[in-house]
């Protein structure tokens, strides 16, 4: 796999990390945040005032998936998705990439890791 | 990876596999066996609860069925997390199946050999979506020990689909089954990559990921709908 640059310029002139462009997936095929997508607080962000948003924020001081947020904050999946997307849009949270389902290197790493338990 | 601020320790990537099969076949038990955390359960709104469609007579001590999805987690290394999602026992073709399966590396379809036909739907589902899968024969007490070839024939499975015996209650066996699933996924992906390389070396080399996707737009309507759904949920419970 040939890697060219550290960064690439998008059409609108903004930069993005190459990882984001070439490997990651944040959404399910349904166009929604993938259930396994991990979410973490953005550097320099502050705790939202709203109780439920604050609960998500506190949890995501360590990365948690959308499914975990839903389960641990006792909110239906669809609700967790919208709230996370909202916080993501506001720059409060970041959504980390999920791996691609055809990423051979990842599957090898999973195999080695789980075999050696 | 080249220089940069990327810190894989603090920013793990995640992957997902699915545990599927018919009603009461040991999906939740399997997820618990392999997960490093107590399995979590999340729910999505069901338009109507399925009832009377599943046959519970073979599974004793089983009074209710899962209508939400449960999932577990394996931290493979500091930068990589594997989520293990069980499909709901009922509402087989509900939206949660698509949600759980989208982007999955592969699936384990658990089978109770006393009720082979229970897994037909799952097999069709993953076959149609081109998701690699293996069959896990969960050895229930008193279940006849069928020959694997007979089972392959009964399930109309290609010879490339592994059929393994497992016990969802046993962590070592379940982890071993997970390893077999990952091996099968690796074999499948390697074969596919080799095929693509042979067909179009250039195209395969630049086969890129999805286009960049910005954060979804959340409208005020969506925001308030989510909040009132949550308020309703809290009010009821
Ligand atoms: N003998 C035996 N019993 C098992 C095995 N796996 C699960 N069971 C039992 O089978 C019953 C059903 O297991 P569950 O894990 O709840 O099955 P499930 O597929 O999650 O069920 P639903 O979500 O309701 O469809 C439980 O009583 C388990 O203890 C197995 O490998 N061998
Ligand atoms: Mg279950």
Short mmCIF file of N, CA and C and ligand atoms in Angstrom, two decimals, chain B residues 27-28 62 66 70, ligand 2:
data_model
loop_
_atom_site.label_atom_id
_atom_site.label_comp_id
_atom_site.label_asym_id
_atom_site.label_seq_id
_atom_site.Cartn_x
_atom_site.Cartn_y
_atom_site.Cartn_z
N UNK B 27 -26.20 -17.43 22.08
CA UNK B 27 -25.51 -16.21 21.64
C UNK B 27 -25.03 -15.36 22.83
N UNK B 28 -25.96 -15.11 23.75
CA UNK B 28 -25.61 -14.29 24.91
C UNK B 28 -24.55 -14.98 25.76
N UNK B 62 -35.59 -21.24 30.10
CA UNK B 62 -35.52 -20.08 29.23
C UNK B 62 -36.92 -19.49 29.18
N UNK B 66 -34.22 -12.27 24.24
CA UNK B 66 -33.61 -10.95 24.12
C UNK B 66 -34.28 -10.15 23.02
N UNK B 70 -27.01 -7.61 22.88
CA UNK B 70 -25.99 -7.56 23.90
C UNK B 70 -24.63 -7.68 23.24
MG1 LIG C 2 -29.59 -13.64 23.98
#
